[in-house]
Amino acid sequence: MPRPRVSEADVTTARSGSLDIDTRLSGTVNQLLDLFASTAPDELAVRFFESDASYEDVTAQQLRHRAWGIAELLRRHAPAGSRVLFLLPPGIDYIASFFGCLEAGMIAVPAYPLDAKNVRASLSRLSGMARDCEPAIALTAASDGVDTSDLPLAETGLADVRWLDVEHAVPTSTLTLEATQDPEQTALLQYTSGSTGNPRGVMVTHRNLLENLTAMYVAYGHNPGDALASWLPPYHDMGLIAGILLPIYGTATGYHMAPRTFVRNPELWLKSISDGAVTTTFAPNFAFDHIVSRVPKENLEGLDLSSWRRAINGAEPVRPDTLRRFAQHLEPPG
């Protein structure tokens, strides 16, 4: 993701506001959730939409307790510093697992979840990544319908990996483990897709992430009380850093859904923005075309999008014609 330009004046203004920028910059990424849960435990942290009629909410405190439970589960099976392969679908468990992994002092390795309809192809795609990073643990979800007990793991570099079902983690209000929390530690291995060659990983430290989050928060003019909405995949850098981490950084509510939910029902995304008074979204250019083509103007009646101040467009070429059509189409609801 391109880093927004931030001036010294911007940083000075942010530091004079109610968000404690310096505390965030001096800590680790998992401490962002600790700070959110300590200062606003009952604040809605995440709402995840499964469908128009189904969603799950967690407060900041509940999310922290789920993350702690996952941290305890991970540390029962591997030491601090181990790599954890994320094979989870989008959802609250993914978000809690990311923070739990960092709380355990481990390194997160986001990857596409296994495809229950074509597991062997999924494993083939993972093999280059697994051989490179040598994960100790692979996090999965039994509800995905993938049986990991009869997989050809030896030929994919995953034979020695411990497969853990995140749904077995029990939320806890106390954390017994201790891990060294160093901002210079690697927090994340971000891999390329591997579509044009072997996947290549970038070592991203806690400090890298915190400086990028600060740059986004300051440059985009965020304030406490803002809300963000994202349907981007969490294993993509924009989906993870902007969609998941930025709301936690700013003690803001994140409204989330899976990419397939948005593709099938882009109107639900607009409804979440309206109902949650969302101020900021991140999406690629195609999303704006998709809304114009799939959401007729009569379906916009009753929506209030006046809170939406930042519709950040990236990750693929930005087309001015798309944005003009989008602005005209959504002018009636604000």
mmCIF file of N, CA, C and O in Angstrom, residues 231-232 238 269 281-285 287-288 311-315:
data_model
loop_
_atom_site.group_PDB
_atom_site.id
_atom_site.type_symbol
_atom_site.label_atom_id
_atom_site.label_comp_id
_atom_site.label_asym_id
_atom_site.label_seq_id
_atom_site.Cartn_x
_atom_site.Cartn_y
_atom_site.Cartn_z
ATOM 1 N N TRP A 231 -14.743 -4.865 3.041
ATOM 2 C CA TRP A 231 -15.048 -6.236 2.629
ATOM 3 C C TRP A 231 -13.796 -6.883 2.011
ATOM 4 O O TRP A 231 -13.860 -8.005 1.501
ATOM 5 N N LEU A 232 -12.669 -6.178 2.061
ATOM 6 C CA LEU A 232 -11.445 -6.670 1.443
ATOM 7 C C LEU A 232 -10.942 -7.929 2.151
ATOM 8 O O LEU A 232 -11.099 -8.061 3.362
ATOM 9 N N MET A 238 -3.987 -4.416 2.086
ATOM 10 C CA MET A 238 -4.941 -3.334 2.332
ATOM 11 C C MET A 238 -6.081 -3.819 3.224
ATOM 12 O O MET A 238 -6.517 -3.106 4.137
ATOM 13 N N TRP A 269 -23.333 -3.550 1.775
ATOM 14 C CA TRP A 269 -22.197 -2.714 2.169
ATOM 15 C C TRP A 269 -22.658 -1.270 2.357
ATOM 16 O O TRP A 269 -22.310 -0.617 3.350
ATOM 17 N N THR A 281 -13.899 4.143 3.980
ATOM 18 C CA THR A 281 -13.872 2.826 3.358
ATOM 19 C C THR A 281 -12.618 2.706 2.498
ATOM 20 O O THR A 281 -12.050 3.705 2.052
ATOM 21 N N PHE A 282 -12.198 1.468 2.281
ATOM 22 C CA PHE A 282 -11.093 1.151 1.380
ATOM 23 C C PHE A 282 -11.593 0.095 0.403
ATOM 24 O O PHE A 282 -12.194 -0.902 0.817
ATOM 25 N N ALA A 283 -11.356 0.305 -0.879
ATOM 26 C CA ALA A 283 -11.821 -0.665 -1.877
ATOM 27 C C ALA A 283 -11.093 -0.421 -3.196
ATOM 28 O O ALA A 283 -10.642 0.698 -3.456
ATOM 29 N N PRO A 284 -10.990 -1.435 -4.049
ATOM 30 C CA PRO A 284 -10.432 -1.227 -5.386
ATOM 31 C C PRO A 284 -11.466 -0.594 -6.318
ATOM 32 O O PRO A 284 -12.664 -0.556 -6.011
ATOM 33 N N ASN A 285 -11.004 -0.125 -7.449
ATOM 34 C CA ASN A 285 -11.841 0.613 -8.389
ATOM 35 C C ASN A 285 -13.077 -0.178 -8.817
ATOM 36 O O ASN A 285 -14.173 0.380 -8.973
ATOM 37 N N ALA A 287 -15.033 -1.993 -7.273
ATOM 38 C CA ALA A 287 -16.134 -1.952 -6.312
ATOM 39 C C ALA A 287 -17.094 -0.804 -6.616
ATOM 40 O O ALA A 287 -18.316 -0.950 -6.482
ATOM 41 N N PHE A 288 -16.556 0.322 -7.052
ATOM 42 C CA PHE A 288 -17.394 1.485 -7.339
ATOM 43 C C PHE A 288 -18.233 1.244 -8.590
ATOM 44 O O PHE A 288 -19.408 1.612 -8.645
ATOM 45 N N ALA A 311 -13.708 7.710 0.682
ATOM 46 C CA ALA A 311 -13.874 6.466 -0.074
ATOM 47 C C ALA A 311 -12.547 6.226 -0.787
ATOM 48 O O ALA A 311 -12.346 6.664 -1.924
ATOM 49 N N ILE A 312 -11.638 5.560 -0.109
ATOM 50 C CA ILE A 312 -10.270 5.424 -0.610
ATOM 51 C C ILE A 312 -10.213 4.295 -1.628
ATOM 52 O O ILE A 312 -10.683 3.186 -1.386
ATOM 53 N N ASN A 313 -9.673 4.617 -2.796
ATOM 54 C CA ASN A 313 -9.678 3.737 -3.958
ATOM 55 C C ASN A 313 -8.241 3.337 -4.258
ATOM 56 O O ASN A 313 -7.397 4.196 -4.492
ATOM 57 N N GLY A 314 -7.935 2.033 -4.219
ATOM 58 C CA GLY A 314 -6.563 1.605 -4.478
ATOM 59 C C GLY A 314 -6.489 0.128 -4.800
ATOM 60 O O GLY A 314 -7.514 -0.541 -4.944
ATOM 61 N N ALA A 315 -5.258 -0.375 -4.932
ATOM 62 C CA ALA A 315 -4.945 -1.787 -5.192
ATOM 63 C C ALA A 315 -5.118 -2.186 -6.649
ATOM 64 O O ALA A 315 -4.801 -3.307 -7.010
#
